[in-house]
XYZ file of N, CA, C and O in Angstrom:
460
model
N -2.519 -21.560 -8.220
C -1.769 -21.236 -7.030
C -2.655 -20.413 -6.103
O -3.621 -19.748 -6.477
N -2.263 -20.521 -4.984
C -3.319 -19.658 -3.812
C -1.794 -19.460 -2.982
O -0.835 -20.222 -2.857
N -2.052 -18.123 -2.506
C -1.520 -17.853 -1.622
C -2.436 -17.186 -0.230
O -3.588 -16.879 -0.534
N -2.137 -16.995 0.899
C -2.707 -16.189 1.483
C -2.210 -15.314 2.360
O -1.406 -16.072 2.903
N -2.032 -13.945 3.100
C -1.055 -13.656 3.703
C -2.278 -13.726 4.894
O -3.425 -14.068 4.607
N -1.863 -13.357 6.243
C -2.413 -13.271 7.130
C -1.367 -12.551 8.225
O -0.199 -12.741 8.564
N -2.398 -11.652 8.575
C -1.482 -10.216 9.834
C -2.744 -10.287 10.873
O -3.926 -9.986 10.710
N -2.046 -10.793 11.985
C -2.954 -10.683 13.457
C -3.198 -9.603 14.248
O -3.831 -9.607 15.303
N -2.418 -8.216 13.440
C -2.534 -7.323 14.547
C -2.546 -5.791 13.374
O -2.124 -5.798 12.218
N -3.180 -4.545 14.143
C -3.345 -3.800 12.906
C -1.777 -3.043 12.924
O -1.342 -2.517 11.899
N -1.174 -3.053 13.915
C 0.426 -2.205 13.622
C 1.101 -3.232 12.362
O 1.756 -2.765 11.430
N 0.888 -4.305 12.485
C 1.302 -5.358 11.304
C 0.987 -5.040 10.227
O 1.820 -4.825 9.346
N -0.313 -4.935 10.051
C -0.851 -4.520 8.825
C -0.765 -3.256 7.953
O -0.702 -3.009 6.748
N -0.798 -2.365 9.446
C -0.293 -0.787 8.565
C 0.836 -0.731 7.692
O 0.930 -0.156 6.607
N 1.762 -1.475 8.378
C 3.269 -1.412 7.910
C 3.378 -2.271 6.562
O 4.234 -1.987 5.724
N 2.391 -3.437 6.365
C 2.668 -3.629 5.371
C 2.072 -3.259 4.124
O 2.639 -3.225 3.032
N 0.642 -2.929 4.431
C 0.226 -2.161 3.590
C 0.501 -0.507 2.917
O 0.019 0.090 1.954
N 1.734 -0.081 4.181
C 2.703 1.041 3.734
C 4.170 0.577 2.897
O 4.927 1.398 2.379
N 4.344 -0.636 2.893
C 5.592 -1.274 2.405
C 5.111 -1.062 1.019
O 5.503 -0.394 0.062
N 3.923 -2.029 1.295
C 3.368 -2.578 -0.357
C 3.177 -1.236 -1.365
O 3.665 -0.944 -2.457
N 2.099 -0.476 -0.339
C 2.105 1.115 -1.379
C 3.310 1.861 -1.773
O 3.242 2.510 -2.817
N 4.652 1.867 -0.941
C 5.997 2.016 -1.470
C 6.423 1.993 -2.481
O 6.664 2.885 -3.295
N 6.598 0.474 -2.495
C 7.119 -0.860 -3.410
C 6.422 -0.139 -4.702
O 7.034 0.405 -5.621
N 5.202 -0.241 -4.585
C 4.308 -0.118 -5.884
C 4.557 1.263 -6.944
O 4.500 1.265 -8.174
N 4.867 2.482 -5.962
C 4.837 3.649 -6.135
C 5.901 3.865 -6.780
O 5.755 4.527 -7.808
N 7.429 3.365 -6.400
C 8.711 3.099 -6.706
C 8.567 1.742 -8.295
O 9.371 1.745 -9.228
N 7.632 0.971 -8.203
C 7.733 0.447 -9.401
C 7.043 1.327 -10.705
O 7.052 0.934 -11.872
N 6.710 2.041 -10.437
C 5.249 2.544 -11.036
C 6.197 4.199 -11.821
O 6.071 4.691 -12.942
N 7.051 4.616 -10.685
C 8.000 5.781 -10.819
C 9.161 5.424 -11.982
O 9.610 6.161 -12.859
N 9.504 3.928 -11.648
C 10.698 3.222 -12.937
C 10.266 2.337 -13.918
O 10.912 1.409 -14.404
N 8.768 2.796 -14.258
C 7.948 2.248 -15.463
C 8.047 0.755 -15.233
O 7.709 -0.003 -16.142
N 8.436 0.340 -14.217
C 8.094 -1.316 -13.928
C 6.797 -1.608 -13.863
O 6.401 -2.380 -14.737
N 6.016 -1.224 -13.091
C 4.188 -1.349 -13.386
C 3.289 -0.034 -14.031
O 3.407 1.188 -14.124
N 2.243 -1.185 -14.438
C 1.389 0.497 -14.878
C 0.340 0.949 -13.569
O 0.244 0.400 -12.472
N -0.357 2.073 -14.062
C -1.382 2.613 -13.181
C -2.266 1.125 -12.695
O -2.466 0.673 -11.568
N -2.676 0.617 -14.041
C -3.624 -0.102 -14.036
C -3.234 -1.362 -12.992
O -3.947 -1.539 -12.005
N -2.105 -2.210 -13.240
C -1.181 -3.126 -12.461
C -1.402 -2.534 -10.717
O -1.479 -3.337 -9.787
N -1.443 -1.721 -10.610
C -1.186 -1.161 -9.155
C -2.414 -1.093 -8.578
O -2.733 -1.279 -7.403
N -3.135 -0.778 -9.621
C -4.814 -0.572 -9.177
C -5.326 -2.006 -8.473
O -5.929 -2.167 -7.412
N -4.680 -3.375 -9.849
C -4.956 -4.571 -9.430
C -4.444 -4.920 -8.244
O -4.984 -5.939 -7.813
N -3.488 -4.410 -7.439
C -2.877 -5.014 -6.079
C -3.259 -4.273 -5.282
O -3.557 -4.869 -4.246
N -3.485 -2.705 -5.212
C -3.592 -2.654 -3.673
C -4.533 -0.626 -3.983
O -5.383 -0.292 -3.157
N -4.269 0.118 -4.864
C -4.964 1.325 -5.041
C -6.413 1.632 -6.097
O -6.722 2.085 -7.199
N -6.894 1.122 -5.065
C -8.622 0.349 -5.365
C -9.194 0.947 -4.107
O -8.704 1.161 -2.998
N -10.883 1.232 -4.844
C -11.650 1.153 -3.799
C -12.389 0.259 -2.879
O -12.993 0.470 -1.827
N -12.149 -0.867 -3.625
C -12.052 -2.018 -2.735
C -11.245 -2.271 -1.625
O -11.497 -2.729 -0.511
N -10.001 -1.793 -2.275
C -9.120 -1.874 -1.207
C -9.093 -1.480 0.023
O -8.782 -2.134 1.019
N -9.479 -0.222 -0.072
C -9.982 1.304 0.790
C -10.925 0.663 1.659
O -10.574 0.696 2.838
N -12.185 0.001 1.398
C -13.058 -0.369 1.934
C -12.526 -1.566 3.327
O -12.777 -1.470 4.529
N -11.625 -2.786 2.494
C -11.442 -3.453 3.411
C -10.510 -3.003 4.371
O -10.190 -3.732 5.310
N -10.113 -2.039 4.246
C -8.719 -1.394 4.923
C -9.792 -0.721 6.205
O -9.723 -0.994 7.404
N -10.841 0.289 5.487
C -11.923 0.696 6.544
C -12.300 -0.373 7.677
O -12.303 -0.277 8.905
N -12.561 -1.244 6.960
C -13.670 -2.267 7.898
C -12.798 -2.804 8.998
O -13.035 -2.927 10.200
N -11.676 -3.107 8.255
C -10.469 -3.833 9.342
C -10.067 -2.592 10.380
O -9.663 -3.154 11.398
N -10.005 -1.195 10.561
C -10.186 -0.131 11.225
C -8.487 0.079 10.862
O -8.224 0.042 12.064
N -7.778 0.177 10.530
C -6.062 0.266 10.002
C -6.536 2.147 9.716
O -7.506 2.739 9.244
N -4.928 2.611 10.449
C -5.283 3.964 10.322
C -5.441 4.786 9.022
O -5.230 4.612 7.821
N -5.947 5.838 9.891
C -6.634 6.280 8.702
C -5.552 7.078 8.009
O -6.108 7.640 7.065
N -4.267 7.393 8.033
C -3.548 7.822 7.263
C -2.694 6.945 6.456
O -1.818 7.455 5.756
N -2.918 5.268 6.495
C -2.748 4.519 5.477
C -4.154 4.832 4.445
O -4.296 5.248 3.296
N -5.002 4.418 5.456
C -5.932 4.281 4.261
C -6.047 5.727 3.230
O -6.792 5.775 2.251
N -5.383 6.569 3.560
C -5.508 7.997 2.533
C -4.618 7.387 1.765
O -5.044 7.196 0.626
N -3.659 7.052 1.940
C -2.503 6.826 0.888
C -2.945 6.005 -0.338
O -2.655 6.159 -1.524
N -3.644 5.187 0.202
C -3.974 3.634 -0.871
C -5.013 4.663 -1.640
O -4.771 4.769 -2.843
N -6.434 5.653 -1.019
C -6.953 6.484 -1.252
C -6.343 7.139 -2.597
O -6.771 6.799 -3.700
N -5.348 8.070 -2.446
C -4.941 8.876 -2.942
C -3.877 8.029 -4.009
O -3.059 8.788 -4.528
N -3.772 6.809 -4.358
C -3.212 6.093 -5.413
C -4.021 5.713 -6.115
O -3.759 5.113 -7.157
N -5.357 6.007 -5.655
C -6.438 5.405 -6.464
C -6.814 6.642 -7.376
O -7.286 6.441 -8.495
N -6.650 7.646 -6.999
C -6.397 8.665 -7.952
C -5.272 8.768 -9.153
O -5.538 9.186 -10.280
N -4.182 8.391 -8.794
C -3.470 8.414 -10.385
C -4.036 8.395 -10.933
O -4.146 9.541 -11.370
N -4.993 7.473 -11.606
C -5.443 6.728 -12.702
C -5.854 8.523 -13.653
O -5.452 8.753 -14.793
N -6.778 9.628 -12.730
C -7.524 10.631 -13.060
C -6.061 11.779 -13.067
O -6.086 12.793 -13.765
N -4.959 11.455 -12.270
C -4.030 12.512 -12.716
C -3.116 11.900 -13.834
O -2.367 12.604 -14.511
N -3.202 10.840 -13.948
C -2.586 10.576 -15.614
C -3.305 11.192 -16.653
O -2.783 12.115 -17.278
N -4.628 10.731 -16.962
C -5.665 11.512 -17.861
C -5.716 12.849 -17.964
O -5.789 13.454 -19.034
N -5.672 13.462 -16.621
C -6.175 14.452 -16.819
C -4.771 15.494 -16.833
O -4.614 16.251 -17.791
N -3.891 15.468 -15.826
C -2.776 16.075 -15.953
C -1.227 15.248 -16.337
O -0.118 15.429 -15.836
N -1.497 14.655 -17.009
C 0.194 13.512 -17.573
C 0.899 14.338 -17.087
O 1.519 13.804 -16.168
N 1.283 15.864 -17.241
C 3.085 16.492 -16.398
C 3.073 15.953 -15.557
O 3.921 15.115 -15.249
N 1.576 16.435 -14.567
C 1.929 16.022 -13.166
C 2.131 14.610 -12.139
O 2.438 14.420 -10.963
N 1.793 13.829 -13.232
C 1.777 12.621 -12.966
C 3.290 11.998 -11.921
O 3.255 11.537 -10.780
N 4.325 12.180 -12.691
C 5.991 11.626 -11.528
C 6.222 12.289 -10.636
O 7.086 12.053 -9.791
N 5.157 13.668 -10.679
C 5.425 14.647 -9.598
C 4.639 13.999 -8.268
O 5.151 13.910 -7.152
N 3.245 13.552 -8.636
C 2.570 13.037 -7.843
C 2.593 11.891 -6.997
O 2.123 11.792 -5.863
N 3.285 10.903 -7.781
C 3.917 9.807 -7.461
C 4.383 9.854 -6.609
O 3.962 9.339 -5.573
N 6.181 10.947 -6.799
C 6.950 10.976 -6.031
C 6.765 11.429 -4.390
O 7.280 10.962 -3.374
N 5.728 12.627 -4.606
C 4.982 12.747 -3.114
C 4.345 12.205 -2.568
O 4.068 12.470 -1.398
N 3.749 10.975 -3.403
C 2.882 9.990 -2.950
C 4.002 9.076 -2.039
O 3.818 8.764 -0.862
N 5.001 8.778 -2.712
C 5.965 7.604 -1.989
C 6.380 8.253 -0.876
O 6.572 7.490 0.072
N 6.667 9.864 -0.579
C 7.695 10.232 0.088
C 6.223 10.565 1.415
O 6.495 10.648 2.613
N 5.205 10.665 1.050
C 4.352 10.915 2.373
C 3.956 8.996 2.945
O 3.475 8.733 4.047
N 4.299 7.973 1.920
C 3.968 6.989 2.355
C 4.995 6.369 3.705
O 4.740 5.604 4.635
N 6.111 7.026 3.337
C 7.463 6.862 3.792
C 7.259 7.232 5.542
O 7.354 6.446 6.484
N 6.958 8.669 5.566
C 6.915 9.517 6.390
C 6.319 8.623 7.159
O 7.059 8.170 8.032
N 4.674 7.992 7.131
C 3.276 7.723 7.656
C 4.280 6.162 8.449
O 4.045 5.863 9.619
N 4.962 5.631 7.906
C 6.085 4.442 7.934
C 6.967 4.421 9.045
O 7.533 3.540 9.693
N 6.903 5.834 9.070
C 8.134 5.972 10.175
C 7.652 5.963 11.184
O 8.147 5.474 12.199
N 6.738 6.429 11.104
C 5.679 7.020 12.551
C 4.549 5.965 13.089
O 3.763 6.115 14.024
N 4.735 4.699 12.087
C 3.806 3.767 12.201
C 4.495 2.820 13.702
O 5.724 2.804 13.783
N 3.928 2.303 14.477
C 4.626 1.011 15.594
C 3.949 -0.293 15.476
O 2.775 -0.269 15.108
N 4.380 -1.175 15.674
C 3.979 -2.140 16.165
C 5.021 -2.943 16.436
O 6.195 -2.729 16.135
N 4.412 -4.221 17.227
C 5.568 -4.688 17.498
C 5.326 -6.500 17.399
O 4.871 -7.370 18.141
N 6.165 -6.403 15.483
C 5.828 -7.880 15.164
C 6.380 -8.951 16.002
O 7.403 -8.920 16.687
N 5.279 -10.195 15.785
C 5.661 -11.210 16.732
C 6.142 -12.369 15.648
O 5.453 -13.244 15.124
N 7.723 -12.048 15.468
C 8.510 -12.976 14.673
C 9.051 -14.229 15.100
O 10.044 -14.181 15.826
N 8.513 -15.499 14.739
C 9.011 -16.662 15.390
C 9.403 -17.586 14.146
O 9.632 -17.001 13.087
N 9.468 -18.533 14.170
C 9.479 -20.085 13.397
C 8.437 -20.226 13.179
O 8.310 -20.872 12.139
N 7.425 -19.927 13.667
C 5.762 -20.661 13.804
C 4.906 -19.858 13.050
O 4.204 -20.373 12.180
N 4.870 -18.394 13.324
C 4.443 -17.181 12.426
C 4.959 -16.812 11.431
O 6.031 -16.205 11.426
N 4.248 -17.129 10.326
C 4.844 -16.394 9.173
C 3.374 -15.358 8.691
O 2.227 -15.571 9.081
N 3.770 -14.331 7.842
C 2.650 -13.855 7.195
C 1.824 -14.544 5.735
O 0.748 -14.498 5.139
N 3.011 -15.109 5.684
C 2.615 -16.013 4.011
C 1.851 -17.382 3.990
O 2.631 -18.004 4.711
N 1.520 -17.689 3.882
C 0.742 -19.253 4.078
C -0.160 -19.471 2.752
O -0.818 -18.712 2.040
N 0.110 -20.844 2.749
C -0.602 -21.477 1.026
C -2.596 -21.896 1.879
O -2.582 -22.331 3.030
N -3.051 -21.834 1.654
C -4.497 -22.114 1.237
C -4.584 -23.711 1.687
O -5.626 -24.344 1.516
């Protein structure tokens, strides 16, 4: 299977790459994914990088940043771990609100598209 998403504009992209870090943070909080699972979708330094290059602000890119850290506050501090999380989701939230753009929703545009 191939999927591909595609976002033409960076207010598009912020938002979804603040959805996705949400989503993830909230699965991750109700033991639905692990650290590692999350790492594979989107809190990577890879990730970080292409997020740089594409120029998407820079207070997404801290977030994805700063998920890429769990991995070292599980190890190193496990208490603090749901604590971290939870501020992680609730500053992703915030960055969400304050994010604009203004998607161009038609019949013709979708973000999802097969390969």
């Amino acid at each position: 299977m191939n999927l591909k998403i595609t976002i033409k504009n960076k207010g598009d992209a912020n938002k979804l790459i603040l959805v996705s870090a949400i989503g993830l943070l909230e699965s991750l909080e109700n033991k639905l994914l692990t650290i590692n699972e999350c790492q594979q979708y989107l809190f990577s330094p890879y990730s970080v990088s292409i997020l740089e290059k594409e120029g998407l602000e820079r207070n997404v890119i801290e977030i994805v940043e700063l998920g890429c850290e769990l991995e070292d506050i599980e190890s190193l501090l496990p208490s603090e771990l749901d604590i971290e999380i939870r501020e992680l989701k609730e500053r992703a939230k915030k960055v969400l609100k304050r994010c604009e753009s203004k998607p161009e929703f038609n019949e013709d545009r979708k973000w999802l598209d097969q390969y």
